[in-house]
Amino acid sequence: MAKTARNHNTKKNELVGIAEKLFLEKGYEETSIEDILKASGLSKGGFYHYFKSKDEVLAESINHFADSLLQELEPIIEDRELNALEKLKRFMEKKNASQKSKRELIKYLAMLMKSDFTFYKYNLTITQKYVEPLAQIIEQGVEEGIFKVKFPRETADILLRTVTSLPQSVFFSEYIEDKTKSEQYKTSLEAIMVRALGIENEHIGIFG
Amino acid sequence: MAKTARNHNTKKNELVGIAEKLFLEKGYEETSIEDILKASGLSKGGFYHYFKSKDEVLAESINHFADSLLQELEPIIEDRELNALEKLKRFMEKKNASQKSKRELIKYLAMLMKSDFTFYKYNLTITQKYVEPLAQIIEQGVEEGIFKVKFPRETADILLRTVTSLPQSVFFSEYIEDKTKSEQYKTSLEAIMVRALGIENEHIGIFG
């Protein structure tokens, strides 16, 4: 990458970081572009050099998050020493670790997804980035005889949507706020995923 | 219901039927309120007596569809002669039969859901109407020892979203247009559902 392009990206990332903080402190709706300008010291022109809108800032923040997780997953997927179950567990570990550091932001995004189509669509786009890596793990597991799955790609596609569709639940707020409900949800989701792969009685740590 | 209220509903339903036909013939976007007026012989004032917008007409059409299916499901759920697996199969049969008669409309709605939040949200609302009946079936199955599920309500909630989330797939159009892909998707979804309930090797006919 040329130096100017690198600079551009660094600046852009900085701006995303500053905006993320504001979104969490004040709420996304309540944060204005003015607020972002103030906190970043940028001019209006400066902001619009990087982004078309506030939505685009949040979209970029979600994209970053997804891409950096994908990058972390790559060496796991490619590791020839690991069997598929190990890979799946590390996949989940990585996902959980990186989600933990962004817990509040993710909760917030999940809320937004319930009422805002833009964020719903970003969530879709991101979920879909993980279909291929998960499909590869399932395929390996089938070859190793650890997983019993007929169509790895379809199964990966369905399971990822199953795992990420919580905001679409009628009980969404209960699952977020009520500890017992939340535990029951996690247990059920883990059971479904584990059984779907044909590896009953394994704990794969969907939520850590 | 008073006679006038019944008349109001009959007229409203007629209007929905006429509009549905137009949506399918011309496409939803391409159908104007003018078109609906023309086909129904209603005045503009007449239309707005029943509906605020074209979206509301389609929403009503989806609601009708969901409610009439729910009504058909009631006697199955309440039948004391049927075990849970029988109930689940009849549940699926009813769902498939009523979807078959509206196949084109449902396909069309699934398309809309990908780009229009209103329809995405209606789909959610409708899916959620089936959580309780499915939860009751699962609960009965657990009591009968046919299903192995720890939390029937959570499992019903997750599985219904799993079954209805196809429009959110990255491979959506392949599943709709490609016969092989479509079969693989159905097989995978059925396997996940059957395994999730702990009743391996049963055919429950998710898609008929």
Short mmCIF file of C-alpha atoms in Angstrom, two decimals:
data_model
loop_
_atom_site.label_atom_id
_atom_site.label_comp_id
_atom_site.label_asym_id
_atom_site.label_seq_id
_atom_site.Cartn_x
_atom_site.Cartn_y
_atom_site.Cartn_z
CA MET A 1 0.00 0.00 0.00
CA ALA A 2 1.30 3.48 -0.83
CA LYS A 3 2.09 5.79 2.09
CA THR A 4 -0.79 8.17 1.34
CA ALA A 5 -3.27 5.31 1.18
CA ARG A 6 -1.92 4.03 4.49
CA ASN A 7 -2.30 7.48 6.00
CA HIS A 8 -5.81 7.74 4.69
CA ASN A 9 -6.70 4.42 6.33
CA THR A 10 -5.04 5.32 9.62
CA LYS A 11 -7.00 8.57 9.79
CA LYS A 12 -10.19 6.78 8.83
CA ASN A 13 -9.65 4.14 11.51
CA GLU A 14 -8.96 6.79 14.11
CA LEU A 15 -12.20 8.49 13.20
CA VAL A 16 -14.09 5.21 13.48
CA GLY A 17 -12.60 4.62 16.93
CA ILE A 18 -13.62 8.07 18.14
CA ALA A 19 -17.13 7.70 16.73
CA GLU A 20 -17.55 4.22 18.27
CA LYS A 21 -16.80 5.69 21.70
CA LEU A 22 -19.39 8.40 21.21
CA PHE A 23 -22.02 5.94 19.97
CA LEU A 24 -21.55 3.93 23.17
CA GLU A 25 -21.51 6.93 25.48
CA LYS A 26 -24.39 8.91 24.01
CA GLY A 27 -26.22 6.35 21.90
CA TYR A 28 -26.10 6.17 18.13
CA GLU A 29 -29.21 8.28 17.49
CA GLU A 30 -28.05 10.96 19.88
CA THR A 31 -24.59 11.28 18.39
CA SER A 32 -24.46 13.92 15.68
CA ILE A 33 -21.81 14.39 13.03
CA GLU A 34 -21.11 17.67 14.87
CA ASP A 35 -20.22 15.62 17.97
CA ILE A 36 -17.83 13.47 15.95
CA LEU A 37 -16.19 16.58 14.47
CA LYS A 38 -15.77 18.08 17.92
CA ALA A 39 -14.25 14.93 19.42
CA SER A 40 -11.93 14.31 16.47
CA GLY A 41 -10.93 17.90 15.76
CA LEU A 42 -11.83 17.37 12.10
CA SER A 43 -13.59 19.88 9.88
CA LYS A 44 -16.86 19.02 8.19
CA GLY A 45 -14.98 18.71 4.88
CA GLY A 46 -12.49 16.43 6.60
CA PHE A 47 -15.25 14.14 7.80
CA TYR A 48 -16.93 13.98 4.41
CA HIS A 49 -13.59 13.18 2.84
CA TYR A 50 -13.79 9.86 4.67
CA PHE A 51 -17.52 9.16 5.05
CA LYS A 52 -20.79 9.99 3.37
CA SER A 53 -22.87 9.70 6.53
CA LYS A 54 -22.99 8.64 10.17
CA ASP A 55 -24.41 5.29 9.07
CA GLU A 56 -21.31 4.73 7.01
CA VAL A 57 -19.14 5.27 10.08
CA LEU A 58 -21.00 2.62 12.01
CA ALA A 59 -20.96 0.30 9.01
CA GLU A 60 -17.18 0.74 8.81
CA SER A 61 -16.87 -0.04 12.49
CA ILE A 62 -18.81 -3.29 12.06
CA ASN A 63 -16.79 -4.18 8.98
CA HIS A 64 -13.50 -3.66 10.84
CA PHE A 65 -14.67 -5.86 13.60
CA ALA A 66 -15.69 -8.65 11.23
CA ASP A 67 -12.57 -8.45 9.08
CA SER A 68 -10.14 -8.47 11.97
CA LEU A 69 -11.89 -11.53 13.39
CA LEU A 70 -11.74 -13.22 9.98
CA GLN A 71 -8.01 -12.53 9.83
CA GLU A 72 -7.53 -14.10 13.24
CA LEU A 73 -9.47 -17.15 12.10
CA GLU A 74 -7.33 -17.77 9.01
CA PRO A 75 -4.36 -19.44 10.73
CA ILE A 76 -6.76 -21.67 12.65
CA ILE A 77 -8.51 -22.83 9.50
CA GLU A 78 -5.19 -23.46 7.78
CA ASP A 79 -3.49 -25.23 10.68
CA ARG A 80 -2.78 -28.79 9.50
CA GLU A 81 -2.19 -30.02 13.05
CA LEU A 82 -5.73 -29.40 14.25
CA ASN A 83 -8.70 -31.67 13.75
CA ALA A 84 -12.06 -30.18 12.84
CA LEU A 85 -13.49 -30.20 16.36
CA GLU A 86 -10.43 -28.38 17.67
CA LYS A 87 -10.78 -25.86 14.85
CA LEU A 88 -14.45 -25.34 15.60
CA LYS A 89 -13.71 -24.75 19.28
CA ARG A 90 -10.95 -22.25 18.50
CA PHE A 91 -13.22 -20.56 15.97
CA MET A 92 -15.76 -20.07 18.77
CA GLU A 93 -13.08 -18.97 21.25
CA LYS A 94 -11.80 -16.30 18.88
CA LYS A 95 -15.31 -15.13 18.12
CA ASN A 96 -16.14 -14.91 21.82
CA ALA A 97 -12.90 -13.17 22.78
CA SER A 98 -13.28 -10.51 20.13
CA GLN A 99 -16.98 -10.07 20.89
CA LYS A 100 -16.20 -9.70 24.60
CA SER A 101 -14.04 -6.66 23.96
CA LYS A 102 -16.90 -5.10 21.99
CA ARG A 103 -19.73 -6.43 24.13
CA GLU A 104 -21.54 -3.12 24.61
CA LEU A 105 -21.24 -2.14 20.96
CA ILE A 106 -22.57 -5.51 19.79
CA LYS A 107 -25.51 -5.36 22.20
CA TYR A 108 -26.22 -1.94 20.86
CA LEU A 109 -26.01 -3.07 17.26
CA ALA A 110 -28.35 -5.94 18.02
CA MET A 111 -30.85 -3.38 19.33
CA LEU A 112 -30.45 -1.25 16.22
CA MET A 113 -30.97 -4.26 13.99
CA LYS A 114 -34.44 -4.67 15.40
CA SER A 115 -35.49 -1.25 14.18
CA ASP A 116 -33.05 -0.24 11.48
CA PHE A 117 -32.75 -2.06 8.19
CA THR A 118 -29.27 -0.71 7.46
CA PHE A 119 -27.84 -2.48 10.48
CA TYR A 120 -29.88 -5.56 9.83
CA LYS A 121 -28.31 -5.72 6.37
CA TYR A 122 -24.81 -5.13 7.69
CA ASN A 123 -25.32 -7.97 10.10
CA LEU A 124 -26.27 -10.19 7.17
CA THR A 125 -23.24 -9.16 5.16
CA ILE A 126 -20.97 -9.94 8.07
CA THR A 127 -22.55 -13.25 8.96
CA GLN A 128 -22.06 -14.31 5.37
CA LYS A 129 -18.31 -13.75 5.57
CA TYR A 130 -18.09 -16.67 7.98
CA VAL A 131 -20.00 -19.18 5.85
CA GLU A 132 -16.93 -20.24 3.87
CA PRO A 133 -14.54 -20.73 6.84
CA LEU A 134 -17.18 -22.65 8.80
CA ALA A 135 -18.00 -24.75 5.73
CA GLN A 136 -14.30 -25.67 5.43
CA ILE A 137 -14.18 -26.80 9.05
CA ILE A 138 -17.33 -28.88 8.64
CA GLU A 139 -15.99 -30.43 5.45
CA GLN A 140 -12.78 -31.42 7.21
CA GLY A 141 -14.80 -32.85 10.11
CA VAL A 142 -16.84 -34.96 7.73
CA GLU A 143 -13.67 -36.31 6.10
CA GLU A 144 -12.26 -37.11 9.54
CA GLY A 145 -15.48 -38.85 10.51
CA ILE A 146 -15.94 -36.52 13.50
CA PHE A 147 -18.97 -34.70 12.05
CA LYS A 148 -21.92 -36.34 10.39
CA VAL A 149 -23.17 -33.79 7.88
CA LYS A 150 -24.41 -34.37 4.36
CA PHE A 151 -23.97 -30.88 2.91
CA PRO A 152 -21.27 -28.82 4.68
CA ARG A 153 -21.92 -25.53 2.84
CA GLU A 154 -25.69 -25.54 3.35
CA THR A 155 -25.26 -26.60 6.96
CA ALA A 156 -22.72 -23.83 7.59
CA ASP A 157 -25.06 -21.31 6.01
CA ILE A 158 -28.06 -22.38 8.07
CA LEU A 159 -26.14 -22.71 11.34
CA LEU A 160 -24.56 -19.28 11.07
CA ARG A 161 -27.97 -17.73 10.60
CA THR A 162 -29.25 -19.77 13.52
CA VAL A 163 -26.46 -18.51 15.76
CA THR A 164 -26.77 -14.86 14.74
CA SER A 165 -30.53 -14.48 14.57
CA LEU A 166 -31.08 -13.67 18.25
CA PRO A 167 -32.16 -10.06 17.62
CA GLN A 168 -35.05 -11.46 15.59
CA SER A 169 -36.45 -13.36 18.54
CA VAL A 170 -39.74 -12.35 20.11
CA PHE A 171 -37.99 -12.94 23.46
CA PHE A 172 -34.94 -10.87 22.53
CA SER A 173 -35.02 -8.48 25.48
CA GLU A 174 -35.63 -11.32 27.94
CA TYR A 175 -32.59 -13.15 26.61
CA ILE A 176 -30.50 -10.02 26.97
CA GLU A 177 -31.70 -8.95 30.39
CA ASP A 178 -32.78 -12.10 32.24
CA LYS A 179 -29.87 -14.29 33.34
CA THR A 180 -31.86 -17.53 33.56
CA LYS A 181 -33.50 -16.97 30.17
CA SER A 182 -30.13 -16.11 28.69
CA GLU A 183 -28.58 -19.34 30.00
CA GLN A 184 -31.49 -21.38 28.64
CA TYR A 185 -31.10 -19.73 25.26
CA LYS A 186 -27.37 -20.44 25.14
CA THR A 187 -27.84 -24.06 26.22
CA SER A 188 -30.50 -24.58 23.55
CA LEU A 189 -28.47 -22.98 20.81
CA GLU A 190 -25.37 -24.97 21.68
CA ALA A 191 -27.40 -28.20 21.74
CA ILE A 192 -28.85 -27.45 18.30
CA MET A 193 -25.44 -26.67 16.79
CA VAL A 194 -23.68 -29.65 18.35
CA ARG A 195 -26.46 -32.05 17.33
CA ALA A 196 -26.66 -30.56 13.84
CA LEU A 197 -23.00 -31.47 13.35
CA GLY A 198 -23.62 -34.97 14.64
CA ILE A 199 -21.20 -34.62 17.57
CA GLU A 200 -23.53 -34.97 20.55
CA ASN A 201 -22.27 -34.36 24.08
CA GLU A 202 -19.44 -32.05 23.12
CA HIS A 203 -19.16 -28.54 24.49
CA ILE A 204 -18.10 -26.23 21.68
CA GLY A 205 -18.52 -22.97 23.60
CA ILE A 206 -20.83 -20.99 21.34
CA PHE A 207 -20.94 -18.11 23.81
CA GLY A 208 -17.72 -18.82 25.73
CA MET B 1 -69.61 -9.30 15.36
CA ALA B 2 -72.17 -6.66 14.33
CA LYS B 3 -73.37 -6.76 10.73
CA THR B 4 -71.60 -3.53 9.74
CA ALA B 5 -68.28 -4.74 11.17
CA ARG B 6 -68.72 -7.99 9.27
CA ASN B 7 -69.44 -6.05 6.09
CA HIS B 8 -66.39 -3.90 6.68
CA ASN B 9 -64.21 -7.00 7.01
CA THR B 10 -65.72 -8.68 3.97
CA LYS B 11 -65.05 -5.61 1.84
CA LYS B 12 -61.55 -5.31 3.28
CA ASN B 13 -60.81 -8.96 2.52
CA GLU B 14 -62.12 -8.59 -1.01
CA LEU B 15 -59.82 -5.65 -1.52
CA VAL B 16 -56.85 -7.63 -0.19
CA GLY B 17 -57.65 -10.46 -2.59
CA ILE B 18 -57.83 -8.13 -5.57
CA ALA B 19 -54.59 -6.40 -4.59
CA GLU B 20 -52.78 -9.73 -4.05
CA LYS B 21 -53.63 -10.73 -7.59
CA LEU B 22 -52.24 -7.46 -8.95
CA PHE B 23 -49.06 -7.74 -6.88
CA LEU B 24 -48.44 -11.15 -8.40
CA GLU B 25 -49.30 -10.13 -11.95
CA LYS B 26 -47.50 -6.79 -12.12
CA GLY B 27 -45.11 -6.97 -9.18
CA TYR B 28 -45.55 -5.11 -5.91
CA GLU B 29 -43.50 -2.05 -6.84
CA GLU B 30 -45.27 -1.72 -10.17
CA THR B 31 -48.78 -1.91 -8.72
CA SER B 32 -50.13 1.53 -7.88
CA ILE B 33 -53.04 2.37 -5.61
CA GLU B 34 -54.68 3.61 -8.84
CA ASP B 35 -54.42 0.06 -10.22
CA ILE B 36 -56.08 -1.33 -7.11
CA LEU B 37 -58.88 1.25 -7.38
CA LYS B 38 -59.42 0.38 -11.02
CA ALA B 39 -59.56 -3.37 -10.42
CA SER B 40 -61.79 -3.08 -7.36
CA GLY B 41 -64.08 -0.32 -8.60
CA LEU B 42 -63.48 1.57 -5.36
CA SER B 43 -62.98 5.32 -5.07
CA LYS B 44 -59.83 6.75 -3.54
CA GLY B 45 -61.81 7.63 -0.42
CA GLY B 46 -63.12 4.07 -0.33
CA PHE B 47 -59.59 2.66 -0.40
CA TYR B 48 -58.34 4.98 2.34
CA HIS B 49 -61.33 4.01 4.44
CA TYR B 50 -59.76 0.55 4.69
CA PHE B 51 -56.03 1.15 4.33
CA LYS B 52 -53.46 3.87 4.93
CA SER B 53 -51.08 2.68 2.21
CA LYS B 54 -50.20 -0.04 -0.25
CA ASP B 55 -47.78 -1.50 2.32
CA GLU B 56 -50.70 -1.92 4.68
CA VAL B 57 -52.57 -3.95 2.07
CA LEU B 58 -49.68 -6.36 1.68
CA ALA B 59 -49.22 -6.51 5.45
CA GLU B 60 -52.89 -7.42 5.80
CA SER B 61 -52.50 -10.11 3.18
CA ILE B 62 -49.58 -11.67 5.07
CA ASN B 63 -51.48 -11.43 8.34
CA HIS B 64 -54.50 -13.20 6.87
CA PHE B 65 -52.33 -15.95 5.62
CA ALA B 66 -50.63 -16.45 9.00
CA ASP B 67 -53.83 -16.25 11.02
CA SER B 68 -55.76 -18.69 8.88
CA LEU B 69 -52.88 -21.16 9.16
CA LEU B 70 -52.78 -20.69 12.92
CA GLN B 71 -56.50 -21.42 13.10
CA GLU B 72 -56.00 -24.61 11.14
CA LEU B 73 -53.24 -25.64 13.53
CA GLU B 74 -55.32 -25.23 16.69
CA PRO B 75 -57.29 -28.49 16.45
CA ILE B 76 -54.05 -30.38 15.77
CA ILE B 77 -52.35 -28.94 18.85
CA GLU B 78 -55.39 -29.70 20.99
CA ASP B 79 -56.01 -33.22 19.69
CA ARG B 80 -55.51 -35.56 22.67
CA GLU B 81 -55.23 -38.61 20.42
CA LEU B 82 -52.03 -37.50 18.69
CA ASN B 83 -48.52 -37.91 20.01
CA ALA B 84 -46.02 -35.07 19.59
CA LEU B 85 -44.31 -36.46 16.51
CA GLU B 86 -47.68 -36.86 14.77
CA LYS B 87 -48.57 -33.30 15.73
CA LEU B 88 -45.28 -31.99 14.42
CA LYS B 89 -45.77 -33.77 11.11
CA ARG B 90 -49.32 -32.44 10.73
CA PHE B 91 -48.10 -28.98 11.70
CA MET B 92 -45.63 -29.18 8.80
CA GLU B 93 -48.22 -30.64 6.44
CA LYS B 94 -50.65 -27.80 7.14
CA LYS B 95 -47.89 -25.23 6.75
CA ASN B 96 -46.80 -26.75 3.43
CA ALA B 97 -50.33 -27.10 2.06
CA SER B 98 -51.23 -23.50 2.81
CA GLN B 99 -47.88 -22.25 1.51
CA LYS B 100 -48.33 -24.24 -1.67
CA SER B 101 -51.50 -22.34 -2.54
CA LYS B 102 -49.62 -19.08 -2.04
CA ARG B 103 -46.29 -20.22 -3.42
CA GLU B 104 -45.76 -17.30 -5.80
CA LEU B 105 -46.78 -14.71 -3.24
CA ILE B 106 -44.46 -16.18 -0.62
CA LYS B 107 -41.53 -16.30 -3.02
CA TYR B 108 -42.25 -12.71 -3.82
CA LEU B 109 -42.42 -11.72 -0.17
CA ALA B 110 -39.13 -13.48 0.49
CA MET B 111 -37.59 -11.33 -2.24
CA LEU B 112 -39.07 -8.17 -0.76
CA MET B 113 -37.74 -9.08 2.66
CA LYS B 114 -34.22 -8.88 1.33
CA SER B 115 -34.63 -5.25 0.40
CA ASP B 116 -37.54 -3.92 2.41
CA PHE B 117 -37.52 -3.64 6.17
CA THR B 118 -41.32 -3.47 6.45
CA PHE B 119 -41.68 -6.95 5.03
CA TYR B 120 -38.76 -8.23 6.99
CA LYS B 121 -40.52 -7.07 10.14
CA TYR B 122 -43.85 -8.58 9.10
CA ASN B 123 -42.11 -11.86 8.54
CA LEU B 124 -40.72 -11.65 12.07
CA THR B 125 -44.11 -10.88 13.55
CA ILE B 126 -45.64 -13.82 11.79
CA THR B 127 -42.86 -16.27 12.63
CA GLN B 128 -43.32 -15.35 16.25
CA LYS B 129 -46.97 -16.35 16.21
CA TYR B 130 -45.87 -19.96 15.77
CA VAL B 131 -43.43 -20.06 18.68
CA GLU B 132 -46.10 -20.92 21.25
CA PRO B 133 -47.82 -23.74 19.29
CA LEU B 134 -44.46 -25.30 18.38
CA ALA B 135 -43.27 -24.97 21.99
CA GLN B 136 -46.39 -26.84 23.14
CA ILE B 137 -45.71 -29.68 20.73
CA ILE B 138 -42.08 -29.92 21.82
CA GLU B 139 -43.12 -29.88 25.49
CA GLN B 140 -45.55 -32.74 24.89
CA GLY B 141 -42.85 -34.65 23.01
CA VAL B 142 -40.44 -34.26 25.92
CA GLU B 143 -43.08 -35.55 28.36
CA GLU B 144 -43.72 -38.50 26.06
CA GLY B 145 -40.00 -39.20 25.82
CA ILE B 146 -40.09 -38.86 22.02
CA PHE B 147 -38.11 -35.60 21.91
CA LYS B 148 -34.96 -34.89 23.87
CA VAL B 149 -35.00 -31.16 24.45
CA LYS B 150 -34.03 -29.27 27.59
CA PHE B 151 -35.85 -25.99 26.99
CA PRO B 152 -38.88 -26.33 24.68
CA ARG B 153 -39.67 -22.60 24.39
CA GLU B 154 -36.13 -21.53 23.55
CA THR B 155 -35.74 -24.43 21.15
CA ALA B 156 -39.02 -23.57 19.41
CA ASP B 157 -37.95 -19.95 19.14
CA ILE B 158 -34.55 -20.79 17.66
CA LEU B 159 -35.85 -23.49 15.29
CA LEU B 160 -38.59 -21.30 13.85
CA ARG B 161 -36.04 -18.64 13.04
CA THR B 162 -33.79 -21.31 11.56
CA VAL B 163 -36.60 -22.54 9.32
CA THR B 164 -37.75 -19.10 8.19
CA SER B 165 -34.41 -17.35 7.71
CA LEU B 166 -33.79 -18.51 4.14
CA PRO B 167 -34.16 -15.02 2.60
CA GLN B 168 -31.20 -13.98 4.73
CA SER B 169 -28.90 -16.50 3.14
CA VAL B 170 -26.02 -15.40 0.94
CA PHE B 171 -27.08 -18.26 -1.36
CA PHE B 172 -30.76 -17.27 -1.38
CA SER B 173 -31.24 -17.00 -5.13
CA GLU B 174 -29.36 -20.27 -5.74
CA TYR B 175 -31.66 -22.05 -3.31
CA ILE B 176 -34.68 -20.59 -5.05
CA GLU B 177 -33.59 -21.18 -8.64
CA ASP B 178 -31.25 -24.17 -8.60
CA LYS B 179 -33.03 -27.48 -8.01
CA THR B 180 -29.99 -29.37 -6.69
CA LYS B 181 -29.06 -26.53 -4.34
CA SER B 182 -32.64 -26.29 -3.20
CA GLU B 183 -32.76 -30.02 -2.39
CA GLN B 184 -29.48 -29.80 -0.47
CA TYR B 185 -30.80 -26.89 1.50
CA LYS B 186 -34.02 -28.69 2.40
CA THR B 187 -32.17 -31.87 3.38
CA SER B 188 -29.80 -29.88 5.61
CA LEU B 189 -32.58 -27.92 7.26
CA GLU B 190 -34.62 -31.03 7.92
CA ALA B 191 -31.57 -32.80 9.39
CA ILE B 192 -30.88 -29.86 11.71
CA MET B 193 -34.47 -29.69 12.93
CA VAL B 194 -34.86 -33.43 13.42
CA ARG B 195 -31.54 -33.72 15.25
CA ALA B 196 -32.26 -30.64 17.35
CA LEU B 197 -35.37 -32.37 18.66
CA GLY B 198 -33.41 -35.52 19.40
CA ILE B 199 -35.45 -37.69 17.00
CA GLU B 200 -32.84 -38.72 14.45
CA ASN B 201 -33.85 -40.60 11.29
CA GLU B 202 -37.42 -39.33 11.16
CA HIS B 203 -38.81 -37.51 8.17
CA ILE B 204 -40.91 -34.60 9.41
CA GLY B 205 -41.50 -32.98 6.02
CA ILE B 206 -40.31 -29.43 6.61
CA PHE B 207 -40.97 -28.52 2.99
CA GLY B 208 -43.46 -31.23 2.12
#
